[in-house]
GROMACS .gro file of C-alpha atoms in nm:
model
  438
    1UNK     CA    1  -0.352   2.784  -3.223
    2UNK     CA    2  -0.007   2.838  -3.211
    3UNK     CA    3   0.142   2.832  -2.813
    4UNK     CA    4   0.378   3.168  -2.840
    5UNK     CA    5   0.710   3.179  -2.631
    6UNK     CA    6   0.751   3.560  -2.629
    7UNK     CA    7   1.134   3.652  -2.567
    8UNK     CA    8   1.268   3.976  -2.548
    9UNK     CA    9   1.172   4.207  -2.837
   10UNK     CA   10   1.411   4.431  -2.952
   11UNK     CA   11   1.391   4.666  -3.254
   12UNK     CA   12   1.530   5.006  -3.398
   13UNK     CA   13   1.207   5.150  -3.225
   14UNK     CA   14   1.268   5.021  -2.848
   15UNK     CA   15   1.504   5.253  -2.604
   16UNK     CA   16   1.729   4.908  -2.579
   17UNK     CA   17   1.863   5.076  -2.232
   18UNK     CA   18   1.572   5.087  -2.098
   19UNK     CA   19   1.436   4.756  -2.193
   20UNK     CA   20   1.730   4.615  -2.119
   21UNK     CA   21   1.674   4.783  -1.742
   22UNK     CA   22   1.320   4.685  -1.721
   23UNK     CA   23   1.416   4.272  -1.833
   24UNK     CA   24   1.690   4.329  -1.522
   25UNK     CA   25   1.434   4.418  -1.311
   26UNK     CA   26   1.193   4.227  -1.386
   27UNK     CA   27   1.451   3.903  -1.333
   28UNK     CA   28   1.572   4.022  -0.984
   29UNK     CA   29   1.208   4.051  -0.891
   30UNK     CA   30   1.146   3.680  -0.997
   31UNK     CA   31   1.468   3.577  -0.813
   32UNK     CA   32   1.386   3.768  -0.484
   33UNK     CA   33   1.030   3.582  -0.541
   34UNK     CA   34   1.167   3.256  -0.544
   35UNK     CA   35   1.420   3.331  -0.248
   36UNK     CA   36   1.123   3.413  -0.070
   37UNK     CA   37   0.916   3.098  -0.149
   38UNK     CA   38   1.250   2.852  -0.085
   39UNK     CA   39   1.252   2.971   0.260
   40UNK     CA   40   0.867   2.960   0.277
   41UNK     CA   41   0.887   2.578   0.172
   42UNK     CA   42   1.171   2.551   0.490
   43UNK     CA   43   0.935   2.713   0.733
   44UNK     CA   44   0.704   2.557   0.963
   45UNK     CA   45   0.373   2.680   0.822
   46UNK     CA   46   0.110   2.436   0.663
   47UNK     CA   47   0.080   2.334   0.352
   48UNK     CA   48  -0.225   2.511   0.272
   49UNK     CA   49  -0.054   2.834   0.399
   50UNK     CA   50   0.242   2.802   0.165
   51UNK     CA   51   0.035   2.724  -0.161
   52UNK     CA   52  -0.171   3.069  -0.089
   53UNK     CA   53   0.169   3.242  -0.032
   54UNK     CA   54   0.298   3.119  -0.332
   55UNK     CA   55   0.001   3.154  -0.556
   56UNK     CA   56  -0.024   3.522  -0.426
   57UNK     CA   57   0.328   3.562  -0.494
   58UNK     CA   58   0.309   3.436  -0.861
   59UNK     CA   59   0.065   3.662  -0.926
   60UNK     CA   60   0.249   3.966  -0.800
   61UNK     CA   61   0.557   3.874  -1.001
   62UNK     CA   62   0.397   3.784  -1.357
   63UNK     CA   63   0.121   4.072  -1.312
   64UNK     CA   64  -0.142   3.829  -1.347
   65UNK     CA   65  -0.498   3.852  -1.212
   66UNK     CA   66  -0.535   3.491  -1.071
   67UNK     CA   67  -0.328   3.172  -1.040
   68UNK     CA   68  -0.489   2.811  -0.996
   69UNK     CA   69  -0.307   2.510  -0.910
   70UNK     CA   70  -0.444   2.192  -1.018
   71UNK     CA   71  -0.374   1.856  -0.890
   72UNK     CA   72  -0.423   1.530  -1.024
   73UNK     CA   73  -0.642   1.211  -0.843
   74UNK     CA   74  -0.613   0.932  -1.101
   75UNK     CA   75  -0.739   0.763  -0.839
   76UNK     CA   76  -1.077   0.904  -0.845
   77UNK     CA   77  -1.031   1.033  -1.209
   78UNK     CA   78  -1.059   1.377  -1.025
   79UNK     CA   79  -0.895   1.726  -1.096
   80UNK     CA   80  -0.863   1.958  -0.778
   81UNK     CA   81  -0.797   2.346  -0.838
   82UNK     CA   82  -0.660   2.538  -0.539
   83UNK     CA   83  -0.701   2.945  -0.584
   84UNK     CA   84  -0.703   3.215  -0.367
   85UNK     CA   85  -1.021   3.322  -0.254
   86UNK     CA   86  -1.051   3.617   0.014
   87UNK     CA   87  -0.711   3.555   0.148
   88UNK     CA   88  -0.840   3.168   0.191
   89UNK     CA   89  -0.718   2.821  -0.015
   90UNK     CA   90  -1.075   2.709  -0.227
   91UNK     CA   91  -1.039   2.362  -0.294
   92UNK     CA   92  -1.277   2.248  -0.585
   93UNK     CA   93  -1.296   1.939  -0.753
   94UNK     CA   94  -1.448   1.782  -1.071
   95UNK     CA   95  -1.424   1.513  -1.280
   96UNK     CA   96  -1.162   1.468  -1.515
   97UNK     CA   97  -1.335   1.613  -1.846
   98UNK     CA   98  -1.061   1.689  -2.118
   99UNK     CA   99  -1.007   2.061  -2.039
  100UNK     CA  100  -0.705   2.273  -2.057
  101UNK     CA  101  -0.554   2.173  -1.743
  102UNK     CA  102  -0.621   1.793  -1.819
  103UNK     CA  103  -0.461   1.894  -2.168
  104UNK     CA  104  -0.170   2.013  -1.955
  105UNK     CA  105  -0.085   1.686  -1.734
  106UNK     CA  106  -0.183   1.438  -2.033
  107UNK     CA  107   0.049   1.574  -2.291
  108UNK     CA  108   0.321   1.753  -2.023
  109UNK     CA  109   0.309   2.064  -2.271
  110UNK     CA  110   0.331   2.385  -2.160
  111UNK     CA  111   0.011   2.594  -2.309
  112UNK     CA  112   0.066   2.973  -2.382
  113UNK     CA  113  -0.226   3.138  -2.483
  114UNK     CA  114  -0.233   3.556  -2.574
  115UNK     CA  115  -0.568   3.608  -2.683
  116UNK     CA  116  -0.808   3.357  -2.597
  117UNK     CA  117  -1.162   3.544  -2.711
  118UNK     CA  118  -0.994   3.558  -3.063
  119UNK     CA  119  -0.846   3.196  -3.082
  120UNK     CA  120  -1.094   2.999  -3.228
  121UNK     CA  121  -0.877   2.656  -3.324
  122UNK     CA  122  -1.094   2.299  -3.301
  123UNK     CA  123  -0.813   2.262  -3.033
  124UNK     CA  124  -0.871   2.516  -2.843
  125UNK     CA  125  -1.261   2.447  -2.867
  126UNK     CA  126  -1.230   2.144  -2.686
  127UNK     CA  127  -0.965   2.295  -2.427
  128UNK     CA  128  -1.129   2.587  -2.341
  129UNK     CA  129  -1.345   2.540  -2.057
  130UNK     CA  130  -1.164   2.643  -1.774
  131UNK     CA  131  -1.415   2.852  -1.559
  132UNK     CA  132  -1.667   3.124  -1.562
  133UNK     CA  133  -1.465   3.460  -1.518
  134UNK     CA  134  -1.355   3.601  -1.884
  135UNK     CA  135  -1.016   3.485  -2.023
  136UNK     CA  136  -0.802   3.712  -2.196
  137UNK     CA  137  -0.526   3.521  -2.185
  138UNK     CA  138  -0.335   3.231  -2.017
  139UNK     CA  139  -0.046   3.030  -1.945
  140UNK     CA  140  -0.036   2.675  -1.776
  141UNK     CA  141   0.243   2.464  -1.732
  142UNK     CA  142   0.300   2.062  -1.564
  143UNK     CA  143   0.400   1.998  -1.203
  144UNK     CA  144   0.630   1.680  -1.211
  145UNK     CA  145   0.694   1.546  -0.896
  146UNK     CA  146   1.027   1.362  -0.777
  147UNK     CA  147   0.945   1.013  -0.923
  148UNK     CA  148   0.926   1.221  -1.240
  149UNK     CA  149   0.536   1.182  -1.307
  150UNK     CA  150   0.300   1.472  -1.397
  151UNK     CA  151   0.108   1.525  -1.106
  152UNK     CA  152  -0.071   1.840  -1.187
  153UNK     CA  153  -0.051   2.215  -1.372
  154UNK     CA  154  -0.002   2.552  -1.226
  155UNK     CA  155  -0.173   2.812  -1.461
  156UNK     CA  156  -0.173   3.206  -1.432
  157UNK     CA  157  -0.449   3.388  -1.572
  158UNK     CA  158  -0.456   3.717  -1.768
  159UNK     CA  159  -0.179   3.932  -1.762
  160UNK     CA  160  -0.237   4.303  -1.700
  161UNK     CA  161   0.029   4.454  -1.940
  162UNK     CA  162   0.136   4.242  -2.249
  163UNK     CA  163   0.180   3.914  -2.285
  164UNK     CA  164   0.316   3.602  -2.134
  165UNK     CA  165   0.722   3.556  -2.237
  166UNK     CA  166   0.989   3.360  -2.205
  167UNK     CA  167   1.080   3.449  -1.868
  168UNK     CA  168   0.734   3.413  -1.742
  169UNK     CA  169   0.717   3.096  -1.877
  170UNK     CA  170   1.046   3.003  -1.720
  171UNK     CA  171   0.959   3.164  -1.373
  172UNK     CA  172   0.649   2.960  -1.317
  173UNK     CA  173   0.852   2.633  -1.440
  174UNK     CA  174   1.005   2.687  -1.114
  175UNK     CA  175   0.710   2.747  -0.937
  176UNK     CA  176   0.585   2.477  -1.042
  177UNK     CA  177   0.862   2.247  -0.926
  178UNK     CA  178   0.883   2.417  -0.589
  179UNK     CA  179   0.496   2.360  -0.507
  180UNK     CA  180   0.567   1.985  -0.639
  181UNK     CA  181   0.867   1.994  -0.357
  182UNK     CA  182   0.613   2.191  -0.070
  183UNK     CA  183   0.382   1.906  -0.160
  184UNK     CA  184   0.602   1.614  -0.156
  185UNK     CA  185   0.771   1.756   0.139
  186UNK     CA  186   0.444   1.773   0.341
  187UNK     CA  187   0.357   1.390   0.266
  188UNK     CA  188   0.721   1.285   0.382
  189UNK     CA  189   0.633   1.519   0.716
  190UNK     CA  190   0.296   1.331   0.720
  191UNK     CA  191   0.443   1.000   0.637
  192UNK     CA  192   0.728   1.105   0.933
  193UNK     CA  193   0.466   1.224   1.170
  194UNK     CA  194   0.219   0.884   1.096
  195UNK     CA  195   0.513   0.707   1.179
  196UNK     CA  196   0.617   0.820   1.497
  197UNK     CA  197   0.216   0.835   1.582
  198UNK     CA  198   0.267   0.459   1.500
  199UNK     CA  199   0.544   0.357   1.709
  200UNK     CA  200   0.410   0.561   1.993
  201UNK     CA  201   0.047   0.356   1.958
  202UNK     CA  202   0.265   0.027   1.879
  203UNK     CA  203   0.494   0.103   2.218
  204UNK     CA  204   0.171   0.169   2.426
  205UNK     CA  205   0.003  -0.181   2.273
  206UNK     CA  206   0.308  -0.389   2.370
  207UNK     CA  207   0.363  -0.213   2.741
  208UNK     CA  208  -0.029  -0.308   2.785
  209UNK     CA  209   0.018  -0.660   2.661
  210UNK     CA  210   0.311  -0.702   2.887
  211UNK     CA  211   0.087  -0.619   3.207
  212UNK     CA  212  -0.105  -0.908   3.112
  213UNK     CA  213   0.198  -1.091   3.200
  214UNK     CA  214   0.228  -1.181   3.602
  215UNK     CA  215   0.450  -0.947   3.788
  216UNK     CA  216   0.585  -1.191   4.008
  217UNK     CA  217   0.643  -1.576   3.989
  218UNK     CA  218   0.445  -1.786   4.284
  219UNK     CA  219   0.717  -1.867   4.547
  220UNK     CA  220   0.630  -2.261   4.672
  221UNK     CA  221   0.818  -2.425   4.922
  222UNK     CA  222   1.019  -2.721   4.793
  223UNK     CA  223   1.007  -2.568   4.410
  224UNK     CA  224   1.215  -2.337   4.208
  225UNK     CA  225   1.021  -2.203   3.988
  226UNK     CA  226   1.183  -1.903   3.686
  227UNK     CA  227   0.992  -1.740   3.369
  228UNK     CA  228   1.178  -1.613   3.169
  229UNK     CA  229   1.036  -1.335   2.861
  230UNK     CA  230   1.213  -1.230   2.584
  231UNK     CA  231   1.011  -0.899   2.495
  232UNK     CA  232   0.902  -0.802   2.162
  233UNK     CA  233   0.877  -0.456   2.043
  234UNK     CA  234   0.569  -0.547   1.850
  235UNK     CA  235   0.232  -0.679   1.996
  236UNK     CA  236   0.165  -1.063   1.931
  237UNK     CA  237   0.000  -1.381   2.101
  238UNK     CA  238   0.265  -1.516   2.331
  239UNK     CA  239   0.101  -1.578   2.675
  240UNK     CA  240   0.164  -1.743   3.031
  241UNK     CA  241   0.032  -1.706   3.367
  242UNK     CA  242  -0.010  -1.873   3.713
  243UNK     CA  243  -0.320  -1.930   3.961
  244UNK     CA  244  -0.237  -2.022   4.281
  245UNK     CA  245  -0.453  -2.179   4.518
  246UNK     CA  246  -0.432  -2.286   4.912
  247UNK     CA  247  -0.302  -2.606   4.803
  248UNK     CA  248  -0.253  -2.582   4.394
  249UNK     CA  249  -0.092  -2.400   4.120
  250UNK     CA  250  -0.230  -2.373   3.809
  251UNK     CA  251  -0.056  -2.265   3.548
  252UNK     CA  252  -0.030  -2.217   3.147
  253UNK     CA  253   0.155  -2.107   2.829
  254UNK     CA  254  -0.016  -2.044   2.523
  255UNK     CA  255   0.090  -1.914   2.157
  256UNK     CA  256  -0.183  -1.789   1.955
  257UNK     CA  257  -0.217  -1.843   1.575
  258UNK     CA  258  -0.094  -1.525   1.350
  259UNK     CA  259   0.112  -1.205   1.487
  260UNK     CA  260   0.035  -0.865   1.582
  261UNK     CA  261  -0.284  -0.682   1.692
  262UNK     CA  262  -0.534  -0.949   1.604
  263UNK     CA  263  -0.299  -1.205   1.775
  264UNK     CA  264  -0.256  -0.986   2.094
  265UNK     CA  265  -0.684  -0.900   2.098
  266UNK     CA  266  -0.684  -1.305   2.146
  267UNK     CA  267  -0.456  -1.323   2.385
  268UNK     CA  268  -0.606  -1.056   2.620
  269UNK     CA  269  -0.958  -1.264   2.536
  270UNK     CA  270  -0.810  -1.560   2.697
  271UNK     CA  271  -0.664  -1.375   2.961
  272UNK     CA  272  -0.989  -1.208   3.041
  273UNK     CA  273  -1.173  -1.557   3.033
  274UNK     CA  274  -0.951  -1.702   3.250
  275UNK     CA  275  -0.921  -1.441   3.504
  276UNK     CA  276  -1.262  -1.441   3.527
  277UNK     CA  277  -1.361  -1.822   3.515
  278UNK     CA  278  -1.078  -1.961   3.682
  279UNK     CA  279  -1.179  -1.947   4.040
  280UNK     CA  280  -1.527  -2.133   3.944
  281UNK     CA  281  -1.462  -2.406   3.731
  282UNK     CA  282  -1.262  -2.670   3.870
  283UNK     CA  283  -1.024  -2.924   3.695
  284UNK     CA  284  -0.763  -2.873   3.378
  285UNK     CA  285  -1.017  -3.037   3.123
  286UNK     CA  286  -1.265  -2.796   3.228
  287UNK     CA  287  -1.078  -2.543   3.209
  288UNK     CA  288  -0.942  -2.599   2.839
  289UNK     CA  289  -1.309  -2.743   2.677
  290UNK     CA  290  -1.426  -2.392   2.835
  291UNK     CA  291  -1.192  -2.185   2.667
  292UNK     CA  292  -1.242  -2.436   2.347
  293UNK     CA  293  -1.607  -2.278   2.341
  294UNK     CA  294  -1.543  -1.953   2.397
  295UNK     CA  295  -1.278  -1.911   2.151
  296UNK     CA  296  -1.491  -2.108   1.868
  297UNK     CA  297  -1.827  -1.866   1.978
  298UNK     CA  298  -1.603  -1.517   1.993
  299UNK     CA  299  -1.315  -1.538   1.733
  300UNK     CA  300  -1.321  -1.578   1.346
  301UNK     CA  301  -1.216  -1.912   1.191
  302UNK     CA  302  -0.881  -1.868   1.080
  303UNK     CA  303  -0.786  -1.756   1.489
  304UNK     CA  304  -0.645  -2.036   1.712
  305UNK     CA  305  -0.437  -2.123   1.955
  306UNK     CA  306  -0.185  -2.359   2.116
  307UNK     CA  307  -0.279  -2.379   2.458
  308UNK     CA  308  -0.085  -2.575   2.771
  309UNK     CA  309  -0.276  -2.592   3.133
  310UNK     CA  310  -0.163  -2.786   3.434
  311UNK     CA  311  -0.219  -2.799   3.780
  312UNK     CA  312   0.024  -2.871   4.042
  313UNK     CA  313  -0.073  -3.029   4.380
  314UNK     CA  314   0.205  -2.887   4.605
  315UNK     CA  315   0.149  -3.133   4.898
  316UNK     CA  316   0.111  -3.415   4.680
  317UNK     CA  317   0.312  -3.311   4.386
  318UNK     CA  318   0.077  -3.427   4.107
  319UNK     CA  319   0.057  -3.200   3.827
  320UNK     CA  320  -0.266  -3.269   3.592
  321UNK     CA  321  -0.248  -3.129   3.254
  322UNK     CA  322  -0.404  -3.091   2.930
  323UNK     CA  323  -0.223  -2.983   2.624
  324UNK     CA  324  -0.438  -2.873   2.380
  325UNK     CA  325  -0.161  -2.880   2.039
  326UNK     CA  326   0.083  -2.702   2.189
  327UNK     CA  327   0.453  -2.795   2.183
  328UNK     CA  328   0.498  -3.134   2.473
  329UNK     CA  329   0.677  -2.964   2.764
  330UNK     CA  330   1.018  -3.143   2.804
  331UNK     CA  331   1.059  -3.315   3.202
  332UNK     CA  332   1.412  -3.456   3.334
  333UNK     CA  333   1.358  -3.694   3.594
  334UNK     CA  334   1.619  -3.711   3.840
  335UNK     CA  335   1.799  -4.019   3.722
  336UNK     CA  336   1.852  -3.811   3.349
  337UNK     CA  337   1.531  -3.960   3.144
  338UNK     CA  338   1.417  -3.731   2.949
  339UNK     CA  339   1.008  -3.752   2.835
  340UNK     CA  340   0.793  -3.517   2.742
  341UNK     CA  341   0.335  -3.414   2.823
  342UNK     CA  342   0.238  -3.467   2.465
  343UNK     CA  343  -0.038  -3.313   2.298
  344UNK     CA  344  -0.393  -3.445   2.370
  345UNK     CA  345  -0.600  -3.293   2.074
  346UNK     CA  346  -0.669  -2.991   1.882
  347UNK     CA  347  -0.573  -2.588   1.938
  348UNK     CA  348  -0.839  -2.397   2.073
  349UNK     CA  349  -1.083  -2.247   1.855
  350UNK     CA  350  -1.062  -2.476   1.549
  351UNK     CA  351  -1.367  -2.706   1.694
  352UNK     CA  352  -1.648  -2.662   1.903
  353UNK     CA  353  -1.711  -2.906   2.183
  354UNK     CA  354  -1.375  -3.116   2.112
  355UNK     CA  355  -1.340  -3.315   2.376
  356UNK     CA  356  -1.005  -3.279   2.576
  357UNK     CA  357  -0.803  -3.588   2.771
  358UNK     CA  358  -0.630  -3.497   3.070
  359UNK     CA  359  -0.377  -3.651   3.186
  360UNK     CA  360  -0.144  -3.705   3.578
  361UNK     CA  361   0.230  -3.771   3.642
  362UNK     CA  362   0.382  -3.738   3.959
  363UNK     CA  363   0.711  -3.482   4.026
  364UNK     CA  364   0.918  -3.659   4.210
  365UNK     CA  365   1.283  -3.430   4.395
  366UNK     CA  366   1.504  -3.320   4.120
  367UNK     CA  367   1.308  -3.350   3.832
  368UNK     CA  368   1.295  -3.051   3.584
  369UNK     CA  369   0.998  -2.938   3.406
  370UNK     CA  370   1.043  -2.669   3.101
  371UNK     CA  371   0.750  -2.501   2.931
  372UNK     CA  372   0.841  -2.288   2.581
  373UNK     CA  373   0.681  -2.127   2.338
  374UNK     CA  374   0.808  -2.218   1.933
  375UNK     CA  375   0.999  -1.861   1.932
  376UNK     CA  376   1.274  -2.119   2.106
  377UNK     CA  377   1.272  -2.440   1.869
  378UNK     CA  378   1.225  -2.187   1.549
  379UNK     CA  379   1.518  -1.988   1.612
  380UNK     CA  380   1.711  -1.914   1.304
  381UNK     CA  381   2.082  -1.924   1.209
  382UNK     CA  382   2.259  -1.817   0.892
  383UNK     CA  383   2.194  -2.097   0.708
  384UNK     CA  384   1.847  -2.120   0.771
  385UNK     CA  385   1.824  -2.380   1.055
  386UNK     CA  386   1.593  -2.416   1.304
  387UNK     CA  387   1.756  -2.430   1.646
  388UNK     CA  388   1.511  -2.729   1.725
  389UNK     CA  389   1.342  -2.943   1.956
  390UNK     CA  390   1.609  -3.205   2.019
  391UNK     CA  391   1.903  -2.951   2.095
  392UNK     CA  392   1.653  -2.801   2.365
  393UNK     CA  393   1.611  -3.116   2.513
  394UNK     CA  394   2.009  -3.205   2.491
  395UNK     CA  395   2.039  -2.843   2.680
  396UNK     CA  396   1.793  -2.912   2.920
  397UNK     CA  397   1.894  -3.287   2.988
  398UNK     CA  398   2.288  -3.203   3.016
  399UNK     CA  399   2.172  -2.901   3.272
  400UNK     CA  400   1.886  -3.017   3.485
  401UNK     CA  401   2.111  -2.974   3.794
  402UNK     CA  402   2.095  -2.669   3.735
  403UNK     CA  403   1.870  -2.396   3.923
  404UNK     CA  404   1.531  -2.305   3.764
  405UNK     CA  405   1.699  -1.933   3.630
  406UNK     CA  406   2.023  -2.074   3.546
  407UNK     CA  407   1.881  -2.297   3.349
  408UNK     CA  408   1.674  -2.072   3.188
  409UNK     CA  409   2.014  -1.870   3.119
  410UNK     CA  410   2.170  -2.125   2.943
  411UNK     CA  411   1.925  -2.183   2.722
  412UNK     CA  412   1.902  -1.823   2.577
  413UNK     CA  413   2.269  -1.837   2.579
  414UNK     CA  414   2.306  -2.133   2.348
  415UNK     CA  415   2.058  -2.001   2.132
  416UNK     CA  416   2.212  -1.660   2.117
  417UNK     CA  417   2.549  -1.864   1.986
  418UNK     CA  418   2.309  -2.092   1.717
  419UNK     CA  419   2.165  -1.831   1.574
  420UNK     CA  420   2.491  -1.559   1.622
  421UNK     CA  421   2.237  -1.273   1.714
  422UNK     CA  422   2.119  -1.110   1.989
  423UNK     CA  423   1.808  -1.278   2.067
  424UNK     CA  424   1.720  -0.961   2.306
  425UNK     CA  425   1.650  -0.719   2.023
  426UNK     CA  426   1.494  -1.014   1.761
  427UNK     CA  427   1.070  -0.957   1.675
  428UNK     CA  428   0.991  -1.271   1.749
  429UNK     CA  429   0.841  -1.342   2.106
  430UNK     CA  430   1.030  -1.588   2.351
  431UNK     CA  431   0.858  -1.719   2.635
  432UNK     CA  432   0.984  -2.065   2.857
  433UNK     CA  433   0.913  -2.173   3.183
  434UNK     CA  434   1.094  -2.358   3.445
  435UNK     CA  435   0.985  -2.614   3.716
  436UNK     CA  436   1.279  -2.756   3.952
  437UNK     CA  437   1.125  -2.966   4.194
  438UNK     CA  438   1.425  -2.948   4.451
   0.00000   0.00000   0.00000
């Protein structure tokens, strides 16, 4: 079968005026078509409503009878054809089966057919099938999309007068590319629109996960006590919280394994828990070996968490603790020695039924207690440094005079001039607290 690229045919027989007129025409009518569809594509109608406008509109202009658009899941090995049906988009889809249209995206050649009941090529034979209404003739051409891949065909189907030409051929190149562009367009809109959905649903997860946080630090006379939270515009597992009692204050900072959504889920578990168990189980061992279980029974196996609990006797100023892996909390006694509440076992949820030490020291006037969460020590500069555990404790043991949120002030600044950021607007989650026993 040869594929014919009718131009303009001109002879000593043809009024040349008047074909000459009719070619005009014909060429201001495709350009006033395509005018039309540009500012379709620019409108705010849907996707499905511009490919019926513009299949409707190819028809008109290439006096054709139908037009399908086909589009291309390699995916699924599937071939979609959008037509017009009673003023509606059909959708139907197939498999991939060698046809004309899969001819069309395979090879990237443009098929122009004249007389398909009298082409009989073993070509054509295996092309052919391309529905059940009678084909006089055809054309079909590729849809590339930006990235320059053939992403589908848009075919017209028997011309009322004549043949398929040149100009034809030309006009529904352009068609072609401009569905490519209303399709490409609507994913980025999608894409766009997913996006913002996103960062709404991500905003909403991260103002929830901050009312988990206490709204206002415990106020105990003879202690000055400051938390201080850098936020995080993204969800993750950084979590404290106080308990207070007649004559106690419990207390705790955790950081859970991982980041984002599964991380946060965790941490409003243990919040939960706690909330809910605090007020009935007594002492800080307990409390942790409880949790322990919990986490090991309701989480997966790869989930676990530091996890820091103490309780402070305000009258007798004996804190208990248990610190279950998490990073030793650094204390200043009065006279400048520096020590620290090490770690007494495992993070929660790695094994059932560990058993937990606890452990007492007593606060004696002036000393400083700091709690923080690794998004202090694992601070980055420029050259890939950590900030540290000993320059915290150097900051903390050169300022324990200070007052429980000035402290806390001059730690974020020195880490601001480390890491030569703005520590305010970094991901990663910052959490410390303070203890000055005046």
């Amino acid at each position: 079968m040869q594929m014919r690229q009718a131009g303009l045919p001109i002879s000593n027989e043809i009024d040349v005026p008047t074909t000459r007129y009719h070619y005009t025409k014909n060429l201001s009518r495709q350009l006033a078509a395509m005018m039309g569809v540009t500012r379709l594509m620019n409108s705010r109608q849907q996707l499905d409503q511009q490919l019926r406008l513009m299949l409707e509109e190819v028809s008109r202009v290439l006096d054709a009878e139908s037009a399908v658009f086909y589009l291309s899941n390699s995916r699924k090995n599937e071939l979609s054809a959008h037509l017009v049906e009673n003023g509606k988009i059909v959708q139907i889809s197939r498999r991939r089966n060698g046809g004309i249209a899969d001819y069309v995206i395979n090879s990237g050649k443009i098929v122009n057919v004249s007389d398909a009941m009298q082409s009989r090529s073993s070509y054509y034979s295996e092309i052919s099938r391309i529905g059940e209404e009678p084909v006089q003739s055809f054309l079909i051409v590729p849809i590339v999309n930006r990235s320059g891949a053939i992403c589908g065909c848009l075919q017209v189907l028997n011309k009322r007068e004549g043949i398929f030409d040149r100009k034809d051929t030309q006009y529904l190149m352009t068609m072609a590319d401009l569905i490519a562009m209303a399709i490409q367009n609507t994913l980025l809109q999608n894409e766009a629109r997913s996006g913002r959905e996103l960062e709404a649903e991500i905003s909403r997860a991260v103002s929830i996960q901050r009312q988990l946080l206490p709204e206002q630090l415990p106020q105990i006379s003879g202690y000055d006590i400051h938390a201080f939270n850098k936020p995080s515009k993204y969800v993750g597992g950084d979590y404290y919280d106080f308990f207070p009692f007649p004559r106690t204050l419990s207390f705790t900072l955790a950081d859970v394994s991982g980041k984002g959504v599964p991380a946060a889920l965790l941490t409003a578990n243990a919040h939960a828990f706690l909330h809910a168990c605090v007020n009935e189980i007594e002492g800080c061992r307990t409390i942790v070996e409880k949790l322990n279980n919990h986490f090991c029974l309701y989480t997966s196996g790869d989930m676990f968490a530091t996890f820091f609990w103490a309780t402070l006797n305000h009258n007798t100023h004996r804190l208990k603790y248990v610190n279950a892996g998490h990073i030793p909390p650094v204390i200043v006694k009065r006279d400048g020695t520096l020590g620290k509440l090490n770690s007494h076992g495992l993070p929660i949820g790695i094994m059932d039924s560990f058993d937990y030490r606890e452990s007492e020291i007593k606060l004696d006037e002036g000393d400083t207690l700091v709690l923080f969460s690794d998004g202090v020590t694992e601070a980055m500069n420029e050259y890939n440094e950590q900030f540290g555990k000993e320059r915290l404790r150097d900051i903390v043991r050169d300022n324990f005079f200070l007052s429980a949120e000035s402290l806390s002030k001059k730690i974020v600044r020195e880490i601001k001039r480390f890491s030569d950021s703005d520590i305010l607007t970094d991901d990663r989650p910052f959490k410390a607290l303070v203890f000055f026993f005046e």
